[in-house]
Amino acid sequence: MPTINNFLKGFQDGLPGMKDYQHASRLYIDNNHKLMPKQKFLFHVVFNTDETLFVDGFGAHERYELNMLVKACDLPKYDLSLEEKVQYNKKMYTATRIAYEPVNITFHDDHADTVNAFWKKYYEYNIADSIGMNNDLTISNTKDDYYDFGSARATTKFGLDTPKVRRKPYLKGIEIFVLHKQRFTSMTLVNPVIGSFAHDDLDQADGAGVMNNTMQILYETVIYKSGIVNKNNVPGFATIHYDNAPSPLTVLGGGTNSIFGPGGVVDGIGSVIRNVQSGNILGAILTASNTYNNAKKIKKKDVKEELKGIAKEGVLEVGKQAGTITNPVAQFSVGAAVAAGAVIATARGTADNTNQSDNTVITNPLPNTADFLTADESFNLVSNDTDIRDEIAAGLYYKDIGSRKSLTVAESDVEYTGSSDNVKTVYTNKAITDIRKLVTEGYIKINRQTQNVEIATEKASL
């Protein structure tokens, strides 16, 4: 006779009858959150203006501040005009033209009048109503002198009757960067013009409101790009008014007393090695110091609790490979860091393409071949250099396996080091077959002079 005990025993035998939420969330967390939706508040807008047209043009910091004062921004929208054709009773649709919908941008109306100054420059450069023009086409301080007599009267122009409107445009382009996972997708509005500009309303009864400026942009076309977020690819990003202090959860910010978690001892040792390999000796010293101080605070009971949830041979080998638990970085020198590079590799990430079934839609058309090897040169180097091939293979292992297990890069590298020869063979072969694609997409860069490998990290604080 069936009993409740027999029913519960079915779950204990490993039957797939009771599962947690993970089977429904894999769509968004697999492949390092590859298919997770982007967040609306992560964006950056860049206004490319020609400040040489003015004697008192914006400085570099003022231009950066203008970009940062964007409160909200529309992305481009397209409207295709179609005509219905009937051929032998079969309906077909033919595109006749494309219309680019205006983009609305909302600014904060700041106390420094940065946004108002930008509009004033654009307004006075293209519209002659608020200023006067002399015969030599210079701006005059005089107002409308229509009723002046004799030679005292200057030539005053109004409306669009200004020769400057047919010269270089003041607003050359607008770049909208959508930020996600330390990467960006940019949409550049080509030859933009301001269709409308509106200041905010004033209201004495509104004591909590803040003022905005709104602007509507019309443009000729859109150019798409993508890449890795840095100061070179995204102008003005993290340049001024940006908190560069490291997080207290990271090793440089002090780190934590954890063994395997972010900012812990294993992550700290990996950070030291990454800094040494990249030439950041000061960062390596600071990281080693913080890791050593945190390691001294670890208690045995805390180590036992942390090891309970970790049942991997590779991670258990950390105690053998990286020193004792109580003092894993004692007498840690530059030479020791380089020697340990074979055990704990550098932070790395790879392309979001595990099964080779999807293609990157947006790519970077202009790789830096002056400082870094091309795709073919990288392929030849990886084919002949086993050390570089193993380094890239460990990064591919993190992408396919480590990230799906929510491991840090250091944990993933240790697990890969302790994996079987068959697993290593699979990923070393994959490093050779995928190297051209990874270099083309900008995920891997190999320095032409030093042959140092730079692998873009897709996960924050790895």
Short mmCIF file of C-alpha atoms in Angstrom, two decimals:
data_model
loop_
_atom_site.label_atom_id
_atom_site.label_comp_id
_atom_site.label_asym_id
_atom_site.label_seq_id
_atom_site.Cartn_x
_atom_site.Cartn_y
_atom_site.Cartn_z
CA MET A 1 0.00 0.00 0.00
CA PRO A 2 1.48 3.37 -0.97
CA THR A 3 2.52 5.55 1.92
CA ILE A 4 3.74 9.10 2.32
CA ASN A 5 7.20 7.73 3.04
CA ASN A 6 7.32 5.99 -0.35
CA PHE A 7 6.23 9.25 -1.97
CA LEU A 8 8.97 11.25 -0.29
CA LYS A 9 11.53 8.55 -1.04
CA GLY A 10 11.04 9.26 -4.73
CA PHE A 11 12.53 12.70 -4.29
CA GLN A 12 15.43 11.34 -2.29
CA ASP A 13 16.33 8.93 -5.10
CA GLY A 14 17.18 11.81 -7.38
CA LEU A 15 14.00 11.83 -9.46
CA PRO A 16 13.45 15.13 -11.31
CA GLY A 17 10.16 15.76 -9.58
CA MET A 18 11.24 18.61 -7.31
CA LYS A 19 13.49 21.38 -8.60
CA ASP A 20 14.24 24.97 -7.74
CA TYR A 21 13.77 28.03 -9.93
CA GLN A 22 17.03 27.54 -11.83
CA HIS A 23 15.50 25.49 -14.63
CA ALA A 24 13.36 28.54 -15.51
CA SER A 25 16.11 31.14 -15.14
CA ARG A 26 18.79 29.45 -17.24
CA LEU A 27 17.71 31.49 -20.24
CA TYR A 28 19.11 34.62 -18.61
CA ILE A 29 22.06 33.33 -16.57
CA ASP A 30 23.69 30.87 -18.98
CA ASN A 31 26.81 31.94 -20.87
CA ASN A 32 27.62 34.67 -18.37
CA HIS A 33 24.13 36.27 -18.52
CA LYS A 34 24.35 36.49 -22.31
CA LEU A 35 20.57 36.87 -22.90
CA MET A 36 19.78 39.04 -19.88
CA PRO A 37 17.87 42.22 -20.88
CA LYS A 38 19.80 45.47 -20.81
CA GLN A 39 19.00 48.11 -18.19
CA LYS A 40 17.58 51.47 -19.20
CA PHE A 41 19.59 53.65 -16.82
CA LEU A 42 22.99 52.54 -18.14
CA PHE A 43 23.77 54.91 -21.01
CA HIS A 44 26.10 57.71 -22.03
CA VAL A 45 25.53 60.41 -24.66
CA VAL A 46 28.33 62.28 -26.46
CA PHE A 47 27.79 65.55 -28.36
CA ASN A 48 30.46 66.14 -31.00
CA THR A 49 30.67 69.91 -31.47
CA ASP A 50 33.10 72.11 -33.37
CA GLU A 51 34.28 74.55 -30.71
CA THR A 52 36.79 76.13 -33.09
CA LEU A 53 33.91 78.14 -34.56
CA PHE A 54 33.84 80.32 -31.42
CA VAL A 55 36.45 82.39 -29.69
CA ASP A 56 35.11 81.32 -26.28
CA GLY A 57 34.17 77.74 -27.12
CA PHE A 58 33.57 75.00 -24.58
CA GLY A 59 36.59 73.49 -22.89
CA ALA A 60 37.11 69.74 -22.67
CA HIS A 61 35.60 69.49 -19.18
CA GLU A 62 32.56 71.54 -20.16
CA ARG A 63 31.92 69.24 -23.10
CA TYR A 64 32.19 66.20 -20.82
CA GLU A 65 29.77 67.81 -18.37
CA LEU A 66 27.27 68.50 -21.15
CA ASN A 67 27.31 64.79 -21.99
CA MET A 68 26.73 63.84 -18.37
CA LEU A 69 23.74 66.18 -17.95
CA VAL A 70 21.53 64.09 -20.24
CA LYS A 71 18.62 62.90 -18.12
CA ALA A 72 16.75 60.81 -20.69
CA CYS A 73 17.25 59.99 -24.34
CA ASP A 74 15.28 58.23 -27.04
CA LEU A 75 16.91 55.67 -29.27
CA PRO A 76 16.46 55.92 -33.05
CA LYS A 77 13.20 54.74 -34.55
CA TYR A 78 12.58 53.85 -38.18
CA ASP A 79 9.45 53.99 -40.31
CA LEU A 80 9.50 52.12 -43.62
CA SER A 81 7.04 53.13 -46.34
CA LEU A 82 5.68 50.05 -48.09
CA GLU A 83 3.54 49.60 -51.17
CA GLU A 84 1.33 46.59 -51.69
CA LYS A 85 1.75 44.89 -55.06
CA VAL A 86 -0.53 42.18 -56.44
CA GLN A 87 0.98 39.84 -58.99
CA TYR A 88 -1.21 36.98 -60.21
CA ASN A 89 -3.36 37.37 -57.07
CA LYS A 90 -0.28 37.06 -54.84
CA LYS A 91 0.35 39.98 -52.52
CA MET A 92 3.84 41.37 -52.14
CA TYR A 93 5.20 44.40 -50.30
CA THR A 94 7.88 46.68 -51.66
CA ALA A 95 9.77 49.22 -49.57
CA THR A 96 9.83 52.65 -51.18
CA ARG A 97 11.58 54.81 -48.59
CA ILE A 98 12.68 55.01 -44.98
CA ALA A 99 11.90 57.76 -42.49
CA TYR A 100 14.01 58.41 -39.40
CA GLU A 101 11.85 59.41 -36.46
CA PRO A 102 13.08 62.37 -34.36
CA VAL A 103 15.01 61.62 -31.17
CA ASN A 104 14.00 63.46 -27.99
CA ILE A 105 16.70 64.30 -25.43
CA THR A 106 16.01 65.66 -21.95
CA PHE A 107 18.70 67.58 -20.02
CA HIS A 108 18.99 68.70 -16.43
CA ASP A 109 18.87 72.51 -16.31
CA ASP A 110 22.03 72.93 -14.25
CA HIS A 111 23.09 75.91 -12.11
CA ALA A 112 26.18 76.48 -14.25
CA ASP A 113 23.99 76.96 -17.34
CA THR A 114 26.02 74.40 -19.27
CA VAL A 115 23.02 73.19 -21.28
CA ASN A 116 21.73 76.74 -21.83
CA ALA A 117 25.18 77.81 -23.05
CA PHE A 118 25.20 74.93 -25.52
CA TRP A 119 21.80 75.97 -26.89
CA LYS A 120 22.87 79.63 -27.02
CA LYS A 121 25.89 78.75 -29.17
CA TYR A 122 23.80 76.66 -31.54
CA TYR A 123 21.02 79.28 -31.66
CA GLU A 124 23.27 82.26 -32.36
CA TYR A 125 25.38 80.32 -34.85
CA ASN A 126 22.39 79.36 -37.02
CA ILE A 127 19.83 82.11 -36.27
CA ALA A 128 20.58 85.82 -36.68
CA ASP A 129 17.57 87.18 -34.76
CA SER A 130 19.29 87.72 -31.43
CA ILE A 131 22.53 89.17 -32.78
CA GLY A 132 23.67 91.70 -35.35
CA MET A 133 25.99 91.22 -38.29
CA ASN A 134 28.45 93.82 -39.58
CA ASN A 135 29.47 94.15 -43.20
CA ASP A 136 32.51 91.98 -42.54
CA LEU A 137 30.16 89.23 -41.25
CA THR A 138 31.37 89.60 -37.66
CA ILE A 139 28.91 89.68 -34.78
CA SER A 140 27.98 93.21 -33.72
CA ASN A 141 26.96 94.26 -30.24
CA THR A 142 24.41 96.71 -31.65
CA LYS A 143 20.76 95.77 -31.77
CA ASP A 144 18.28 96.55 -34.51
CA ASP A 145 19.42 99.85 -36.02
CA TYR A 146 16.75 100.05 -38.72
CA TYR A 147 15.79 103.62 -37.73
CA ASP A 148 19.36 104.91 -37.48
CA PHE A 149 20.39 107.44 -40.15
CA GLY A 150 23.46 107.91 -42.25
CA SER A 151 26.62 105.93 -41.97
CA ALA A 152 25.84 104.98 -38.37
CA ARG A 153 23.56 102.23 -39.61
CA ALA A 154 25.14 98.79 -39.91
CA THR A 155 23.93 95.83 -41.93
CA THR A 156 21.66 93.82 -39.66
CA LYS A 157 20.41 90.36 -40.59
CA PHE A 158 17.49 88.34 -39.23
CA GLY A 159 16.20 84.78 -39.26
CA LEU A 160 18.31 82.33 -41.23
CA ASP A 161 19.91 85.17 -43.19
CA THR A 162 23.38 84.40 -41.93
CA PRO A 163 26.28 83.15 -44.03
CA LYS A 164 27.47 80.95 -41.21
CA VAL A 165 24.51 78.61 -41.70
CA ARG A 166 26.15 77.28 -44.89
CA ARG A 167 29.58 76.77 -43.36
CA LYS A 168 30.74 74.06 -41.00
CA PRO A 169 27.97 72.75 -38.73
CA TYR A 170 28.42 73.44 -35.02
CA LEU A 171 26.81 70.12 -34.04
CA LYS A 172 28.65 67.46 -36.02
CA GLY A 173 27.22 64.29 -34.52
CA ILE A 174 25.59 62.67 -31.49
CA GLU A 175 26.69 59.29 -30.16
CA ILE A 176 24.36 57.33 -27.87
CA PHE A 177 26.09 54.54 -25.93
CA VAL A 178 24.00 51.77 -24.39
CA LEU A 179 26.17 50.17 -21.66
CA HIS A 180 25.96 46.53 -20.65
CA LYS A 181 28.40 44.07 -19.05
CA GLN A 182 31.41 46.37 -19.53
CA ARG A 183 30.55 46.58 -23.24
CA PHE A 184 28.65 49.16 -25.28
CA THR A 185 26.36 49.34 -28.26
CA SER A 186 26.54 52.78 -29.85
CA MET A 187 24.21 54.52 -32.27
CA THR A 188 25.63 57.60 -33.97
CA LEU A 189 23.21 60.19 -35.37
CA VAL A 190 24.80 61.52 -38.56
CA ASN A 191 24.50 65.25 -39.40
CA PRO A 192 22.01 66.02 -36.64
CA VAL A 193 20.01 69.25 -36.49
CA ILE A 194 17.91 70.56 -33.64
CA GLY A 195 14.26 70.55 -34.67
CA SER A 196 12.94 72.04 -31.44
CA PHE A 197 14.25 73.18 -28.07
CA ALA A 198 12.10 73.90 -25.03
CA HIS A 199 12.91 75.33 -21.62
CA ASP A 200 10.91 74.13 -18.64
CA ASP A 201 7.95 75.80 -16.92
CA LEU A 202 8.14 77.85 -13.73
CA ASP A 203 5.68 77.37 -10.89
CA GLN A 204 5.87 78.85 -7.39
CA ALA A 205 3.56 76.11 -6.12
CA ASP A 206 5.96 73.37 -7.19
CA GLY A 207 8.51 73.27 -4.39
CA ALA A 208 9.83 69.81 -5.18
CA GLY A 209 10.22 70.03 -8.94
CA VAL A 210 13.52 70.38 -10.80
CA MET A 211 13.95 72.06 -14.16
CA ASN A 212 14.67 70.32 -17.44
CA ASN A 213 15.48 71.30 -20.99
CA THR A 214 14.10 69.20 -23.83
CA MET A 215 15.43 68.97 -27.35
CA GLN A 216 14.26 67.19 -30.49
CA ILE A 217 16.91 65.97 -32.93
CA LEU A 218 16.49 65.19 -36.62
CA TYR A 219 19.23 63.31 -38.45
CA GLU A 220 20.14 61.80 -41.80
CA THR A 221 21.09 58.25 -40.87
CA VAL A 222 22.43 56.05 -38.05
CA ILE A 223 25.76 54.22 -37.68
CA TYR A 224 25.99 51.24 -35.32
CA LYS A 225 29.10 50.14 -33.43
CA SER A 226 29.95 47.98 -30.44
CA GLY A 227 32.98 47.40 -28.28
CA ILE A 228 34.49 47.34 -24.82
CA VAL A 229 33.83 50.26 -22.47
CA ASN A 230 36.93 52.34 -21.80
CA LYS A 231 38.00 55.97 -22.02
CA ASN A 232 39.17 55.58 -25.60
CA ASN A 233 36.06 53.95 -27.02
CA VAL A 234 33.53 56.01 -25.02
CA PRO A 235 34.71 59.67 -24.95
CA GLY A 236 34.32 61.35 -21.58
CA PHE A 237 33.23 58.20 -19.76
CA ALA A 238 34.67 57.93 -16.22
CA THR A 239 36.86 60.98 -16.89
CA ILE A 240 35.55 63.66 -14.50
CA HIS A 241 33.13 63.59 -11.55
CA TYR A 242 33.66 59.83 -11.34
CA ASP A 243 34.37 57.79 -8.22
CA ASN A 244 37.56 55.88 -8.98
CA ALA A 245 37.95 54.53 -5.43
CA PRO A 246 37.97 50.70 -5.52
CA SER A 247 35.04 48.90 -3.94
CA PRO A 248 35.68 47.51 -0.44
CA LEU A 249 34.59 44.13 -1.81
CA THR A 250 37.57 44.07 -4.19
CA VAL A 251 41.14 43.30 -3.19
CA LEU A 252 42.44 46.82 -3.90
CA GLY A 253 39.62 48.22 -1.77
CA GLY A 254 40.69 46.17 1.23
CA GLY A 255 39.20 42.81 0.31
CA THR A 256 37.25 40.39 2.46
CA ASN A 257 38.08 37.59 4.87
CA SER A 258 36.69 35.02 2.45
CA ILE A 259 38.78 32.24 0.94
CA PHE A 260 37.08 31.70 -2.41
CA GLY A 261 34.61 34.60 -2.68
CA PRO A 262 35.06 37.94 -4.49
CA GLY A 263 37.82 39.93 -2.83
CA GLY A 264 38.96 36.83 -0.94
CA VAL A 265 42.35 35.17 -0.66
CA VAL A 266 42.19 33.17 -3.91
CA ASP A 267 40.90 36.17 -5.82
CA GLY A 268 43.60 38.30 -4.21
CA ILE A 269 46.42 36.01 -5.31
CA GLY A 270 45.00 36.00 -8.83
CA SER A 271 44.86 39.80 -8.79
CA VAL A 272 48.51 40.00 -7.74
CA ILE A 273 49.55 37.81 -10.65
CA ARG A 274 47.43 39.77 -13.12
CA ASN A 275 49.01 43.04 -11.96
CA VAL A 276 52.53 41.64 -12.28
CA GLN A 277 51.89 40.29 -15.76
CA SER A 278 50.43 43.63 -16.89
CA GLY A 279 53.34 45.60 -15.41
CA ASN A 280 51.32 47.20 -12.59
CA ILE A 281 53.88 46.59 -9.85
CA LEU A 282 52.33 49.11 -7.41
CA GLY A 283 48.95 47.45 -7.79
CA ALA A 284 50.56 44.06 -7.20
CA ILE A 285 52.20 45.29 -3.97
CA LEU A 286 48.96 46.82 -2.63
CA THR A 287 46.95 43.75 -3.55
CA ALA A 288 49.43 41.37 -1.94
CA SER A 289 49.48 43.47 1.23
CA ASN A 290 45.69 43.54 1.53
CA THR A 291 45.43 39.82 0.79
CA TYR A 292 48.03 38.98 3.44
CA ASN A 293 46.29 41.11 6.08
CA ASN A 294 42.92 39.52 5.30
CA ALA A 295 44.39 36.02 5.37
CA LYS A 296 45.67 36.57 8.93
CA LYS A 297 42.09 37.32 10.07
CA ILE A 298 40.66 34.01 8.81
CA LYS A 299 39.57 31.52 11.47
CA LYS A 300 39.52 27.75 11.07
CA LYS A 301 35.76 27.51 11.61
CA ASP A 302 35.17 30.04 8.86
CA VAL A 303 37.34 28.00 6.52
CA LYS A 304 35.32 24.86 7.28
CA GLU A 305 32.03 26.62 6.62
CA GLU A 306 33.26 27.97 3.32
CA LEU A 307 34.59 24.61 2.18
CA LYS A 308 31.29 22.86 2.91
CA GLY A 309 29.70 24.20 -0.24
CA ILE A 310 32.71 23.59 -2.47
CA ALA A 311 33.32 20.04 -3.62
CA LYS A 312 35.78 20.43 -6.45
CA GLU A 313 39.26 18.91 -6.65
CA GLY A 314 40.67 21.97 -8.37
CA VAL A 315 39.60 24.30 -5.56
CA LEU A 316 40.85 21.93 -2.89
CA GLU A 317 44.25 22.05 -4.59
CA VAL A 318 44.54 25.77 -3.74
CA GLY A 319 45.97 24.90 -0.33
CA LYS A 320 48.72 22.91 -2.00
CA GLN A 321 49.48 25.25 -4.87
CA ALA A 322 49.21 28.69 -3.25
CA GLY A 323 50.62 28.15 0.24
CA THR A 324 49.00 27.57 3.62
CA ILE A 325 45.55 28.85 4.54
CA THR A 326 46.86 30.93 7.43
CA ASN A 327 49.53 32.68 5.38
CA PRO A 328 49.02 32.07 1.63
CA VAL A 329 50.99 35.11 0.50
CA ALA A 330 53.87 35.12 2.95
CA GLN A 331 57.08 36.32 1.31
CA PHE A 332 55.16 36.82 -1.93
CA SER A 333 57.58 38.31 -4.45
CA VAL A 334 57.47 39.23 -8.10
CA GLY A 335 59.32 36.03 -8.99
CA ALA A 336 56.83 33.94 -7.05
CA ALA A 337 53.98 35.68 -8.81
CA VAL A 338 55.36 34.83 -12.23
CA ALA A 339 56.01 31.22 -11.19
CA ALA A 340 52.45 30.87 -9.92
CA GLY A 341 51.07 32.14 -13.22
CA ALA A 342 50.69 28.56 -14.41
CA VAL A 343 48.38 27.82 -11.47
CA ILE A 344 46.16 30.90 -11.35
CA ALA A 345 45.80 32.69 -14.66
CA THR A 346 44.72 36.21 -15.50
CA ALA A 347 41.18 37.48 -15.71
CA ARG A 348 39.69 36.84 -19.12
CA GLY A 349 36.42 36.62 -21.03
CA THR A 350 35.40 35.35 -24.45
CA ALA A 351 32.79 35.87 -27.10
CA ASP A 352 29.15 35.05 -26.36
CA ASN A 353 29.07 32.21 -28.86
CA THR A 354 29.30 28.77 -27.30
CA ASN A 355 27.85 26.59 -30.03
CA GLN A 356 28.96 28.70 -33.03
CA SER A 357 25.31 29.07 -34.09
CA ASP A 358 24.96 32.81 -33.56
CA ASN A 359 26.95 35.59 -35.17
CA THR A 360 27.93 38.97 -33.85
CA VAL A 361 25.67 41.52 -35.51
CA ILE A 362 27.64 44.63 -34.58
CA THR A 363 31.41 44.56 -34.87
CA ASN A 364 34.26 47.03 -34.66
CA PRO A 365 35.38 47.89 -38.19
CA LEU A 366 38.76 49.42 -37.28
CA PRO A 367 40.96 47.13 -35.11
CA ASN A 368 44.21 48.54 -33.77
CA THR A 369 46.72 46.57 -35.82
CA ALA A 370 49.58 48.96 -35.07
CA ASP A 371 49.89 47.90 -31.42
CA PHE A 372 48.24 44.47 -31.51
CA LEU A 373 48.49 41.40 -33.72
CA THR A 374 45.93 40.80 -36.44
CA ALA A 375 43.64 37.77 -36.44
CA ASP A 376 45.93 35.78 -38.73
CA GLU A 377 49.07 36.77 -36.81
CA SER A 378 47.38 35.78 -33.53
CA PHE A 379 46.41 32.43 -35.03
CA ASN A 380 50.01 31.72 -36.01
CA LEU A 381 51.26 32.69 -32.54
CA VAL A 382 48.68 30.60 -30.69
CA SER A 383 49.39 27.63 -32.94
CA ASN A 384 53.10 27.71 -32.04
CA ASP A 385 53.18 29.09 -28.46
CA THR A 386 51.80 26.61 -25.92
CA ASP A 387 51.83 29.09 -23.01
CA ILE A 388 49.63 31.61 -24.79
CA ARG A 389 47.41 28.82 -26.07
CA ASP A 390 46.90 27.50 -22.52
CA GLU A 391 46.15 31.00 -21.25
CA ILE A 392 43.42 31.51 -23.84
CA ALA A 393 42.09 27.99 -23.25
CA ALA A 394 41.59 28.77 -19.56
CA GLY A 395 39.58 31.83 -20.54
CA LEU A 396 37.36 29.74 -22.81
CA TYR A 397 36.85 27.27 -19.97
CA TYR A 398 35.69 30.09 -17.71
CA LYS A 399 33.24 31.26 -20.37
CA ASP A 400 31.70 27.85 -20.96
CA ILE A 401 31.93 26.26 -17.50
CA GLY A 402 33.14 28.59 -14.77
CA SER A 403 30.69 31.42 -15.39
CA ARG A 404 27.74 29.01 -15.45
CA LYS A 405 28.79 27.71 -12.04
CA SER A 406 28.99 31.29 -10.68
CA LEU A 407 32.72 30.85 -10.07
CA THR A 408 35.15 33.71 -9.91
CA VAL A 409 37.89 33.77 -12.52
CA ALA A 410 40.43 32.57 -9.95
CA GLU A 411 38.24 29.61 -8.96
CA SER A 412 37.61 28.74 -12.60
CA ASP A 413 41.33 28.85 -13.41
CA VAL A 414 42.13 26.55 -10.50
CA GLU A 415 39.40 24.14 -11.57
CA TYR A 416 40.70 24.15 -15.14
CA THR A 417 44.25 23.47 -13.92
CA GLY A 418 43.02 20.38 -12.07
CA SER A 419 40.80 19.13 -14.89
CA SER A 420 41.49 16.02 -16.95
CA ASP A 421 43.73 15.93 -19.99
CA ASN A 422 40.71 15.34 -22.22
CA VAL A 423 39.09 18.58 -21.03
CA LYS A 424 42.30 20.53 -21.54
CA THR A 425 42.67 19.09 -25.04
CA VAL A 426 39.17 20.23 -25.97
CA TYR A 427 39.81 23.82 -24.89
CA THR A 428 43.33 24.09 -26.29
CA ASN A 429 41.96 22.98 -29.66
CA LYS A 430 39.12 25.46 -29.28
CA ALA A 431 41.63 28.23 -28.57
CA ILE A 432 43.19 27.59 -31.97
CA THR A 433 39.92 27.36 -33.90
CA ASP A 434 38.30 30.42 -32.25
CA ILE A 435 41.28 32.78 -32.01
CA ARG A 436 40.53 34.63 -35.26
CA LYS A 437 36.95 35.37 -34.22
CA LEU A 438 37.96 36.42 -30.70
CA VAL A 439 40.59 38.83 -32.01
CA THR A 440 38.26 40.26 -34.65
CA GLU A 441 35.55 40.95 -32.05
CA GLY A 442 38.02 42.66 -29.74
CA TYR A 443 37.78 40.13 -26.89
CA ILE A 444 41.44 39.16 -27.19
CA LYS A 445 44.36 41.47 -27.93
CA ILE A 446 47.96 40.30 -28.20
CA ASN A 447 50.55 43.04 -27.89
CA ARG A 448 52.76 43.21 -30.95
CA GLN A 449 55.93 44.03 -28.98
CA THR A 450 55.60 42.13 -25.70
CA GLN A 451 53.13 39.44 -26.84
CA ASN A 452 51.17 39.99 -23.64
CA VAL A 453 47.62 38.69 -23.92
CA GLU A 454 44.79 41.04 -22.96
CA ILE A 455 41.44 39.28 -22.62
CA ALA A 456 38.40 41.50 -22.09
CA THR A 457 36.52 40.67 -18.90
CA GLU A 458 32.76 40.64 -19.35
CA LYS A 459 31.92 40.23 -15.67
CA ALA A 460 32.46 43.07 -13.22
CA SER A 461 35.00 42.60 -10.41
CA LEU A 462 36.26 39.25 -11.61
#
